[in-house]
Short mmCIF file of C-alpha atoms and ligand atoms in Angstrom, two decimals:
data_model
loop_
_atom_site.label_atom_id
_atom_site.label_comp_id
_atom_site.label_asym_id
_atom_site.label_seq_id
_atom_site.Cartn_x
_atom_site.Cartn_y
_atom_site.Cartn_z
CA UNK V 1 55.83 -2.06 117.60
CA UNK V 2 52.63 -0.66 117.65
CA UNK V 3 51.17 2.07 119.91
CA UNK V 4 47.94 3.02 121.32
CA UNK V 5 47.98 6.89 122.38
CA UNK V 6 45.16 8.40 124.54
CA UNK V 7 45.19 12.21 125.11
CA UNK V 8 42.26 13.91 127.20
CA UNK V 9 43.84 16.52 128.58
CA UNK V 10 41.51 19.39 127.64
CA UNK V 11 38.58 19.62 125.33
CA UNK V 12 39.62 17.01 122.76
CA UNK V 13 39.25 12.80 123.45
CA UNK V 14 42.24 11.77 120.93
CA UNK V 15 43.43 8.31 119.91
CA UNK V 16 46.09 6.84 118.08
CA UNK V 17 47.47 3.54 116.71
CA UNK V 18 50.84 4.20 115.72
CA UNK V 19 53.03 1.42 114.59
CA UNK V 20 57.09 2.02 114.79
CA UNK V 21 59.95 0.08 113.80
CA UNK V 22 63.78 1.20 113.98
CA UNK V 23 65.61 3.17 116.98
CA UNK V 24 67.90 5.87 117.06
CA UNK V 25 68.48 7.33 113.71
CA UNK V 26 66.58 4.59 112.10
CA UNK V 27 63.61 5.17 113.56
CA UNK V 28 60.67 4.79 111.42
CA UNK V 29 56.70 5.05 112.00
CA UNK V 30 53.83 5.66 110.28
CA UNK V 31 50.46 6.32 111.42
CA UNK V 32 47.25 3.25 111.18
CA UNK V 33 44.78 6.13 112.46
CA UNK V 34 44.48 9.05 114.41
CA UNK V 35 40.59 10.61 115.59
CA UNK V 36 40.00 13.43 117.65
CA UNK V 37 36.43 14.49 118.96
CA UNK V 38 36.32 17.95 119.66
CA UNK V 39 34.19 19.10 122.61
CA UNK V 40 34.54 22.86 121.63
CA UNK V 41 30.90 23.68 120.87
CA UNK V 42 30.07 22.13 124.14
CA UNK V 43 32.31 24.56 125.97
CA UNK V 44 31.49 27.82 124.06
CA UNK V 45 28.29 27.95 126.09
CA UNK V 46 30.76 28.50 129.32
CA UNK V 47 33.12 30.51 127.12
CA UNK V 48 35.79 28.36 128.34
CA UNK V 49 36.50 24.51 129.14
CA UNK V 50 34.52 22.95 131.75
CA UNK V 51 36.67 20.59 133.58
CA UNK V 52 33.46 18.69 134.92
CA UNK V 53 31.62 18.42 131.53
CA UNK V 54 34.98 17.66 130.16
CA UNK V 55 35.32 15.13 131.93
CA UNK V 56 31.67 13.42 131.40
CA UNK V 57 31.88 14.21 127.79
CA UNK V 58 35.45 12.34 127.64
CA UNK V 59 34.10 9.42 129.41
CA UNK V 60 31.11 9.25 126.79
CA UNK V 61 33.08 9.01 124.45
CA UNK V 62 36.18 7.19 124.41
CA UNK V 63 35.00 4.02 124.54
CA UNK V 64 32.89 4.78 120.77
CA UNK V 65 35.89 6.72 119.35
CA UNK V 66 38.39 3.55 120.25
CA UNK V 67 36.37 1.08 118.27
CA UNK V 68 36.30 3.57 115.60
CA UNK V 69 39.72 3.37 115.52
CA UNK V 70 40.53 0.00 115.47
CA UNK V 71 37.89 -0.14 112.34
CA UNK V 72 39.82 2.59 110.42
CA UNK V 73 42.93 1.19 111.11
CA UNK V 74 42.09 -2.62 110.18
CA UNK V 75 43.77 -3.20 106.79
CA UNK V 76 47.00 -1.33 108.00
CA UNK V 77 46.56 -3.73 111.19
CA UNK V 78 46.82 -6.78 109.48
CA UNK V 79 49.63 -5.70 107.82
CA UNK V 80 51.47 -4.41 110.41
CA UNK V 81 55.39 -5.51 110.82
CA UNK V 82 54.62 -7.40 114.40
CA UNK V 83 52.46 -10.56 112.53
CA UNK V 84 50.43 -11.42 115.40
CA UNK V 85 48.84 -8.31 115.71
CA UNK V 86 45.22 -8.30 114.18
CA UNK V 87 41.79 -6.87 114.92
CA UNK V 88 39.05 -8.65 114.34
CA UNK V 89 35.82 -7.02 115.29
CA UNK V 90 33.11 -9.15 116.80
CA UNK V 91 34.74 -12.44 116.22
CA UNK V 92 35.33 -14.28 119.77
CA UNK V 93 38.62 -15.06 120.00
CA UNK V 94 41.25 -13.59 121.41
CA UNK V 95 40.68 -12.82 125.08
CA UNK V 96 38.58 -14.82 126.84
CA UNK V 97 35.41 -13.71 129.12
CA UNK V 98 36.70 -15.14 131.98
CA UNK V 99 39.49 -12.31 132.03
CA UNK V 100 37.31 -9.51 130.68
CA UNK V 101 35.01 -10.00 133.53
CA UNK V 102 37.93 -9.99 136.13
CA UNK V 103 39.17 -6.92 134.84
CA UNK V 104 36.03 -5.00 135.22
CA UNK V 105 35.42 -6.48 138.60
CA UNK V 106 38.96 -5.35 139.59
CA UNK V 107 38.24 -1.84 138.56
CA UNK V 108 34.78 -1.88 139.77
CA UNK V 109 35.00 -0.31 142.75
CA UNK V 110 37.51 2.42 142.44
CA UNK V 111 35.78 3.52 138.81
CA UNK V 112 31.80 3.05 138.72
CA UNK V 113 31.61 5.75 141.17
CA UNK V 114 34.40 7.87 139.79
CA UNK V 115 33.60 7.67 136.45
CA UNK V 116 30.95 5.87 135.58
CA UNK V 117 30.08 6.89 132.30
CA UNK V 118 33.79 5.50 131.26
CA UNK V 119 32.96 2.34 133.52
CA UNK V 120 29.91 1.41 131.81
CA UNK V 121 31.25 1.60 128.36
CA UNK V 122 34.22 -0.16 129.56
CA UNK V 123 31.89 -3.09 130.76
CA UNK V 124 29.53 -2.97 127.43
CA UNK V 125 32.83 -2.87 125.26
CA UNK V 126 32.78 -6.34 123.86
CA UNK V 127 34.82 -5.72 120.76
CA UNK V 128 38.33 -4.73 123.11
CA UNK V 129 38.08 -8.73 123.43
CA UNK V 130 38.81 -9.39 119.82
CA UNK V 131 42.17 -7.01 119.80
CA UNK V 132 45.93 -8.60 120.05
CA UNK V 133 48.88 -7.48 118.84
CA UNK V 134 49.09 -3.76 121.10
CA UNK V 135 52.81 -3.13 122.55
CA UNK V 136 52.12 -0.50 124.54
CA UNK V 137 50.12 2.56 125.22
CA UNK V 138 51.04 5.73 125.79
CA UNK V 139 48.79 8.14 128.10
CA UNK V 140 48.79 11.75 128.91
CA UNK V 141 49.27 12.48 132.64
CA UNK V 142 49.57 16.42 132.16
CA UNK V 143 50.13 18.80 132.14
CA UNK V 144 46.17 19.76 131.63
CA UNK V 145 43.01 19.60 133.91
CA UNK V 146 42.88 17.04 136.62
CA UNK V 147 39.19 15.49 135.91
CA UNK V 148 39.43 15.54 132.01
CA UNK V 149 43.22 13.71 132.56
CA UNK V 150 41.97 11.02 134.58
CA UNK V 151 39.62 9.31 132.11
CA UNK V 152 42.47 8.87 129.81
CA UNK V 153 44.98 7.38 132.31
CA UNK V 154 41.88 5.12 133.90
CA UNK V 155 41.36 3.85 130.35
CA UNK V 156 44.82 3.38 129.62
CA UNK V 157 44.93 1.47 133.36
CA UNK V 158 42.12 -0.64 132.11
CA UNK V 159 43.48 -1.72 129.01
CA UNK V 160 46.68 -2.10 130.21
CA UNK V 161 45.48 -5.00 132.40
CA UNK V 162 43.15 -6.77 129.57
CA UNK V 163 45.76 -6.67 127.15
CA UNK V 164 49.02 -7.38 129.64
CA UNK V 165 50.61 -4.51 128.00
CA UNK V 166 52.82 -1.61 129.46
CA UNK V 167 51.59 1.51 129.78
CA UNK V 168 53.71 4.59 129.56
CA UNK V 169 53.16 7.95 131.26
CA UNK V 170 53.41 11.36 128.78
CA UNK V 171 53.99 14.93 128.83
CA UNK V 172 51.44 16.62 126.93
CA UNK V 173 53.81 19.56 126.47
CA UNK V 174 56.40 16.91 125.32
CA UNK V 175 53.83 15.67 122.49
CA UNK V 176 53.58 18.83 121.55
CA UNK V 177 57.24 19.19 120.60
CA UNK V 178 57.77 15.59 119.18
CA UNK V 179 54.63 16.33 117.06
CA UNK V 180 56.41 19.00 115.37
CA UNK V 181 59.04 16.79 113.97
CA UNK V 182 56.44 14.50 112.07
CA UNK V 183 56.78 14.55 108.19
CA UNK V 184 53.36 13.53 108.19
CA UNK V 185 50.30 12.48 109.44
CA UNK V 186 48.69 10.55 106.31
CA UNK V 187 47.60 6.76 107.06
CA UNK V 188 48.21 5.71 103.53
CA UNK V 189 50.60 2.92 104.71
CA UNK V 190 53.82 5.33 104.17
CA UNK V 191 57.13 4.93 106.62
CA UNK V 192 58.62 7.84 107.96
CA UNK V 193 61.52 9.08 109.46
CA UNK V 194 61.61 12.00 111.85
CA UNK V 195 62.32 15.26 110.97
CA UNK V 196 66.66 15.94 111.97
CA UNK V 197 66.49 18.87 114.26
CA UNK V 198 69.66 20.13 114.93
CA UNK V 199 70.01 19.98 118.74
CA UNK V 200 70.30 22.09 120.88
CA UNK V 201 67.01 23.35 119.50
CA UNK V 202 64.52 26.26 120.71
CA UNK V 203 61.56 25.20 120.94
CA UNK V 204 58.13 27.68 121.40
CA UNK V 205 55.19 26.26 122.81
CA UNK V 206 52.24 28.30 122.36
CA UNK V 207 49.03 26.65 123.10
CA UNK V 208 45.49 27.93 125.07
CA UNK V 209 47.11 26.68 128.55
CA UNK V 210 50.96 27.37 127.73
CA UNK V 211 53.17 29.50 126.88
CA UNK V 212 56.92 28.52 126.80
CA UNK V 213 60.32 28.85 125.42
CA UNK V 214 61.92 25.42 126.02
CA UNK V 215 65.45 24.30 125.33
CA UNK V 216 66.09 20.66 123.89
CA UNK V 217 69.19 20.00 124.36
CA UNK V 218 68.24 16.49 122.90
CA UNK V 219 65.17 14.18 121.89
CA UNK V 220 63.92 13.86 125.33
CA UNK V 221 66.17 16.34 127.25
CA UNK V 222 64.38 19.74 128.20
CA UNK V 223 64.69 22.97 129.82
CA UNK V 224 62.43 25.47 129.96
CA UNK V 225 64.09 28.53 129.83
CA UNK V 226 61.22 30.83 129.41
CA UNK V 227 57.59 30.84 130.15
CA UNK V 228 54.39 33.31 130.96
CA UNK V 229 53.98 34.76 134.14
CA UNK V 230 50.39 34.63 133.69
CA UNK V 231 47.92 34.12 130.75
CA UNK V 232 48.97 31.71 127.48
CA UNK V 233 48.88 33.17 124.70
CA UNK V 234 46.18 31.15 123.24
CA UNK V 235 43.96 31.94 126.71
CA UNK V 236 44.91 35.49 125.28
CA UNK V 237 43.51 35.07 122.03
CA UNK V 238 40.09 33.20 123.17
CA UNK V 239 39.57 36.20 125.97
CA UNK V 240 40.34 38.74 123.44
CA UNK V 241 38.43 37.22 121.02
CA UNK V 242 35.22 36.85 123.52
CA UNK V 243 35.25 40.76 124.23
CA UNK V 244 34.97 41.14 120.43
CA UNK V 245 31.82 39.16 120.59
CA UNK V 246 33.60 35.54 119.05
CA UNK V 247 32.56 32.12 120.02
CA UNK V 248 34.93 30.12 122.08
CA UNK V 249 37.89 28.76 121.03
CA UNK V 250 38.25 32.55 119.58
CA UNK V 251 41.84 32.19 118.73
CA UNK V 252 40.85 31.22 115.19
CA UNK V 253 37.84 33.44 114.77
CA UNK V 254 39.85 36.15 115.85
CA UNK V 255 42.84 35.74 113.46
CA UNK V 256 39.96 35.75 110.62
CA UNK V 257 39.26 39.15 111.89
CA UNK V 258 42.44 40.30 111.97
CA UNK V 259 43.06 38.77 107.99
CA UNK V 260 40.05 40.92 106.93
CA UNK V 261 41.51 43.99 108.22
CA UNK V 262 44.72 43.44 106.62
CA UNK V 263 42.76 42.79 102.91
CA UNK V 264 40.73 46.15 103.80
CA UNK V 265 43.65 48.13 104.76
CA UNK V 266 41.87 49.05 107.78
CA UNK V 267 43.56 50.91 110.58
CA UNK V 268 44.13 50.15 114.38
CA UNK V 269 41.55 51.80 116.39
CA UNK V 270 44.45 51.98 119.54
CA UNK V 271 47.92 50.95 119.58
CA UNK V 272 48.17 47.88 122.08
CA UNK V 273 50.99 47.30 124.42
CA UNK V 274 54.07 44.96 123.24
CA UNK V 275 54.62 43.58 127.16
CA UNK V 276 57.43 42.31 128.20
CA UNK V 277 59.43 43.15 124.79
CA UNK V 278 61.85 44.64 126.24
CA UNK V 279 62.56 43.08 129.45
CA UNK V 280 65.91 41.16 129.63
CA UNK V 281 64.56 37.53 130.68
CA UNK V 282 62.61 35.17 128.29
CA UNK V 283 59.58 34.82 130.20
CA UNK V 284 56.20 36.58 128.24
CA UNK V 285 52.92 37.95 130.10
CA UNK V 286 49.53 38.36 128.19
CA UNK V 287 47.27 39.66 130.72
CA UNK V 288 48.26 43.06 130.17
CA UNK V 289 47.28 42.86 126.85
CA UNK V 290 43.72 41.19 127.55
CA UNK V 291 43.11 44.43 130.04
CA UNK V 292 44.18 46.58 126.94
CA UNK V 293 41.85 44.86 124.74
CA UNK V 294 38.94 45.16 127.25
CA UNK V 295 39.62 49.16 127.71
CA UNK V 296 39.83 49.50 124.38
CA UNK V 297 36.50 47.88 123.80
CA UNK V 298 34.78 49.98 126.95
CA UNK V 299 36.09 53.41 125.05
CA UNK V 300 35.19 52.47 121.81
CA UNK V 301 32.29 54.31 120.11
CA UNK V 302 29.55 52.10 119.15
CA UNK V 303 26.56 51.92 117.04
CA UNK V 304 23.03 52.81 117.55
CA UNK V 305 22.37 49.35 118.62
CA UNK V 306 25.26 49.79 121.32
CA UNK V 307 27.59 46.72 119.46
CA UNK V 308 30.85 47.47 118.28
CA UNK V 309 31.59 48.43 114.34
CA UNK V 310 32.81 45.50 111.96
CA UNK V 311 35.61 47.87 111.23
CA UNK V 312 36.78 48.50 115.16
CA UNK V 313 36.68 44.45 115.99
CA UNK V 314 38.48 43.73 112.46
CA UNK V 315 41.31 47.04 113.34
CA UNK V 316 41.59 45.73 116.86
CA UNK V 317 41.94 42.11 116.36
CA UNK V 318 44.60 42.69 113.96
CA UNK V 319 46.42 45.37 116.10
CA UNK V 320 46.47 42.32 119.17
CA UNK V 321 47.92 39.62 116.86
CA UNK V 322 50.59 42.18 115.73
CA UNK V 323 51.07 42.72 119.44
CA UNK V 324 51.47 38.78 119.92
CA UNK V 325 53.60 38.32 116.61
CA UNK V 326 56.02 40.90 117.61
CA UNK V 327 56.14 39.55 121.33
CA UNK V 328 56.86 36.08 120.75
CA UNK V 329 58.85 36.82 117.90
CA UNK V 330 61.15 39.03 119.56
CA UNK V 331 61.42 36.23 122.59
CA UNK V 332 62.01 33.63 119.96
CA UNK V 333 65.02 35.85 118.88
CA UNK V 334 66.10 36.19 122.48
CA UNK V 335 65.81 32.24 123.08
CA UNK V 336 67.52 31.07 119.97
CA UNK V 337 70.82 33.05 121.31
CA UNK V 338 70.49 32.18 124.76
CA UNK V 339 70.51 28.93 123.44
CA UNK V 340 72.13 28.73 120.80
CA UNK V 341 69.92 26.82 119.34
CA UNK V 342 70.83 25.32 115.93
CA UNK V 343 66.27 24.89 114.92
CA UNK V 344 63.59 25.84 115.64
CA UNK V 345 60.45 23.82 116.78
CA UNK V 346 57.12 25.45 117.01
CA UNK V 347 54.15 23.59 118.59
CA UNK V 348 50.64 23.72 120.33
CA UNK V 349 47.21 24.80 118.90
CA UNK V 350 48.50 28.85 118.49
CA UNK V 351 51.19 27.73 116.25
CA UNK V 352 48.28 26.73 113.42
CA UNK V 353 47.87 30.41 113.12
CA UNK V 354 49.51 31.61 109.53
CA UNK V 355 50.47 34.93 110.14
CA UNK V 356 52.45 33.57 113.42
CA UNK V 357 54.07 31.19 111.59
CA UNK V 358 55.05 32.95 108.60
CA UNK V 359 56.89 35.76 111.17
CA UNK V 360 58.69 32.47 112.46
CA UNK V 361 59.70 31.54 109.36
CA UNK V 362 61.56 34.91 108.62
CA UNK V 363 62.75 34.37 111.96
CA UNK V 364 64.48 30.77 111.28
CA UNK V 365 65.96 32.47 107.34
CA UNK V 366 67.12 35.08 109.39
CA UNK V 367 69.49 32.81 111.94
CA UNK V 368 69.63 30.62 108.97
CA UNK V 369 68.64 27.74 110.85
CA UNK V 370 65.73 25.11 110.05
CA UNK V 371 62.24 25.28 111.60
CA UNK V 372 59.90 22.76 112.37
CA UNK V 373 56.35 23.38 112.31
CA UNK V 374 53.28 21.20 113.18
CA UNK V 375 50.75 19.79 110.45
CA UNK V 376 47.02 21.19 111.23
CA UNK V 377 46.32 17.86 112.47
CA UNK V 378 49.37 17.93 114.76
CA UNK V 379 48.78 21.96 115.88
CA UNK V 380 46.09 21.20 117.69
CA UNK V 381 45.34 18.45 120.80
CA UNK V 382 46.13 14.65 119.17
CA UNK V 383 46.96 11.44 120.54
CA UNK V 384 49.33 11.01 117.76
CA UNK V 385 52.12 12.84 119.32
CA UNK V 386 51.13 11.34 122.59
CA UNK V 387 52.03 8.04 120.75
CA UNK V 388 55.11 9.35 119.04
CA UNK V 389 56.42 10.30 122.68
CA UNK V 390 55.59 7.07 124.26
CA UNK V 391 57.64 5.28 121.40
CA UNK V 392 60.22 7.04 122.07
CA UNK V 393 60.45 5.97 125.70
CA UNK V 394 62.96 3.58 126.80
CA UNK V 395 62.06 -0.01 126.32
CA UNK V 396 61.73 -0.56 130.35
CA UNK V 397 58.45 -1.80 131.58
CA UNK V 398 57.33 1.65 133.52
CA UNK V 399 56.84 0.58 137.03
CA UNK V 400 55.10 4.15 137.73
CA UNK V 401 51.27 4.39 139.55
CA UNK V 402 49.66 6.70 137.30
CA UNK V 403 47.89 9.45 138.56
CA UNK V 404 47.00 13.38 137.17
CA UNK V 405 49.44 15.38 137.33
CA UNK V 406 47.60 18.77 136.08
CA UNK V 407 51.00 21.44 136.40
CA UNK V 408 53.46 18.82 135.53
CA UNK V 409 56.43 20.41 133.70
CA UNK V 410 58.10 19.61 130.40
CA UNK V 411 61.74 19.22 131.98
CA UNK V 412 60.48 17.40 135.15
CA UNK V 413 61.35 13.72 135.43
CA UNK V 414 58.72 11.36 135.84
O1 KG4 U 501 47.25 23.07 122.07
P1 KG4 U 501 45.80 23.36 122.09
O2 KG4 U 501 44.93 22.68 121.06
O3 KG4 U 501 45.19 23.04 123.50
C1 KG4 U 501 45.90 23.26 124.67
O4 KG4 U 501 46.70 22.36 125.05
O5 KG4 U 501 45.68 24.35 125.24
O6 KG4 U 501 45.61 24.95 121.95
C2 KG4 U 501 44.33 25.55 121.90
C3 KG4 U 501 44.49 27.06 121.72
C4 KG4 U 501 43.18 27.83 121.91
O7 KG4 U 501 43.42 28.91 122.78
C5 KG4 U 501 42.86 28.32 120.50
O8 KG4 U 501 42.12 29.53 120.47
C6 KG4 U 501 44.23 28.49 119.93
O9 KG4 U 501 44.94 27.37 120.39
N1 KG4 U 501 44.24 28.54 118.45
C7 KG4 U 501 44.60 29.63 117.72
C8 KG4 U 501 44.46 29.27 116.36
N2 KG4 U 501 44.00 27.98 116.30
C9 KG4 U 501 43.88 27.55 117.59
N3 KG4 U 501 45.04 30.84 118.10
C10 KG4 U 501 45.34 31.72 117.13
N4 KG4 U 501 45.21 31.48 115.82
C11 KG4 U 501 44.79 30.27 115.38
N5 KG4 U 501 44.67 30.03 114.07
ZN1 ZN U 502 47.91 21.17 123.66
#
């Protein structure tokens, strides 16, 4: 079977071809390509996503980024287990004009107002004609921001009546998880099989708009038994990292910080709050910390210029991600007996971070129980595990309208 993914949720346009074979414990895939185009430098002018922009900038692109894909993914294509499928760019067969034309007209009016950068490149798109051989796609419907969703899931809408294909709803948070599992990411042809997790697992979801402590009791079975009463962690890092003077997203800028300080031994300028550590429940709050971070900053004695020293930012920033590690980590702890949860799955764009990850990794030989951590590919937004979820769906034609669902929850049923 092969897969088309489409995540948009945020400030990445993703896509995916992902072809499967197998179910259950056979269950095999391997990935024909996988492109993300960042927004981020876009956004660091606002110092934060932009739903609005977002959502122009997604519309923009899409439409160039899925032709990309089916070129990178053409050899593996024509291979692929299902023999009809094929891509053949610019060549006129496949679906006729006749039908192309219908399906823009049909979408006409609800989408050249709406979105009409997507619309037009919809209409102009004259190489979707030449594609066969997609099973089903696989869109994100949220959780994530409204306007940036929607050009995914009006895509997916559109194809999905070109191509007569089904068209599955997913839970970004959900990707997330399954992405973890991958072995790999590599499009060099190679099969593989999911990573065992020992269920029930805990999985921690860190990410710039989430901040959870889920439960899987199986592949597609969630509760979340924990989660932020205010700021995500990775929200944490980027305003943290923004009152230290670091482009947006500052979650990685700042952890570069914090590694200098640790190579030059340098102190923390203030100790930082641990919240919640010690409350009973497994729910986190970063906000706290953020307001530490800015008084901190305010009471810091600065140079003749009036800027902060290297040596403050690089002491503080490391003193904040100590705060985080030891936070999370001691939640993590918390989780894994609550749940008594045989792994450990780690996912969303915070859970790239390598000082994080190693502290969950002590964590997991500590309960001697395996971990699962994402690829750098698969840290970060990608349609790939939006694909990977989708294939994992049941085989039932979804007979769901799809809309935006920006707060939508991992264990919520569609
Ligand atoms: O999962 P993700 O790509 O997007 C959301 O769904 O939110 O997560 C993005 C977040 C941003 O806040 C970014 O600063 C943070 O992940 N991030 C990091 C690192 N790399 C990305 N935070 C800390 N250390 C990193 N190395
Ligand atoms: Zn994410």
């Amino acid at each position: 079977m092969i897969i088309l993914g489409i995540e948009t949720s945020c400030d990445e346009t993703a896509l995916c071809l992902l072809e499967t074979r197998g179910a259950g414990a056979s269950f095999e895939c391997r990935t024909l390509s996988s492109l993300v185009h960042s927004q981020a430098e876009l956004h660091s002018a606002y110092g934060g996503v932009y739903p609005n922009l977002a959502k122009r900038e997604h519309g923009k692109n899409i439409i160039p980024l899925l032709h990309k894909l089916f070129i990178d993914s053409e050899a593996l294509l024509r291979n692929a287990t299902a023999p009809e499928a094929s891509v053949e760019a610019h060549s006129s067969a496949g679906i006729a004009d006749e039908h192309f034309n219908k399906v823009i007209d049909s979408f006409r009016t609800e989408l050249s107002g709406q979105n009409p950068e997507l619309f037009k490149a919809f209409s102009h798109a004259d190489f979707l004609k030449s594609i066969t051989g997609i099973d089903r796609i696989a869109v994100t419907e949220g959780p994530g921001l409204e306007p940036a969703l929607w050009v995914g899931i009006s895509l997916a809408r559109m194809l999905s009546a070109l191509w007569d294909v089904p068209l599955f709803p997913v839970n970004h948070m959900e990707g997330h998880v399954l992405g973890s599992l991958l072995p790999s990411e590599a499009t060099n042809g190679a099969w593989h099989r999911l990573f065992d997790a020992q269920f029930p697992s805990i999985a921690l979801l860190i990410s710039g708009g989430h901040t959870e402590l889920v439960k899987v009791k199986a592949l597609r079975d969630y509760e979340i038994i924990g989660e932020t009463k205010d700021d995500a962690v990775g929200e944490a890092y980027d305003k943290a990292a923004r009152l230290l003077g670091l482009s947006y997203p500052g979650g990685p800028h700042l952890a570069e910080l914090a590694h200098k300080a640790w190579e030059e031994k340098i102190p923390a300028p203030v100790k930082l709050p641990r919240p919640m550590i010690s409350s009973k429940d497994l729910d986190f709050s970063f906000s706290g910390l953020k307001t530490a971070v800015l008084y901190a900053v305010r009471a810091a004695p600065k140079d003749p210029n009036g800027s902060l020293t290297e040596d403050f930012k690089k002491g503080l920033a490391h003193e904040f991600q100590e705060a985080v590690k030891e936070t999370l980590d001691s939640k993590l702890k918390a989780g894994i007996e609550k749940a008594g949860a045989r792994s450990i799955i780690v996912g969303g764009g915070v859970s790239a971070n390598h000082v994080l990850r190693k502290k969950f990794e002590e964590t997991a030989k500590e309960f001697d129980i395996p971990i699962f951590l994402p690829s750098r590919h698969v840290s970060g937004d990608n349609a790939l595990m939006i694909a990977l979820a989708g294939a994992l769906h049941s085989d039932a034609r979804t007979p769901v309208v799809l809309r935006a669902q920006g707060t939508k929850r991992i264990d919520e049923k569609s």
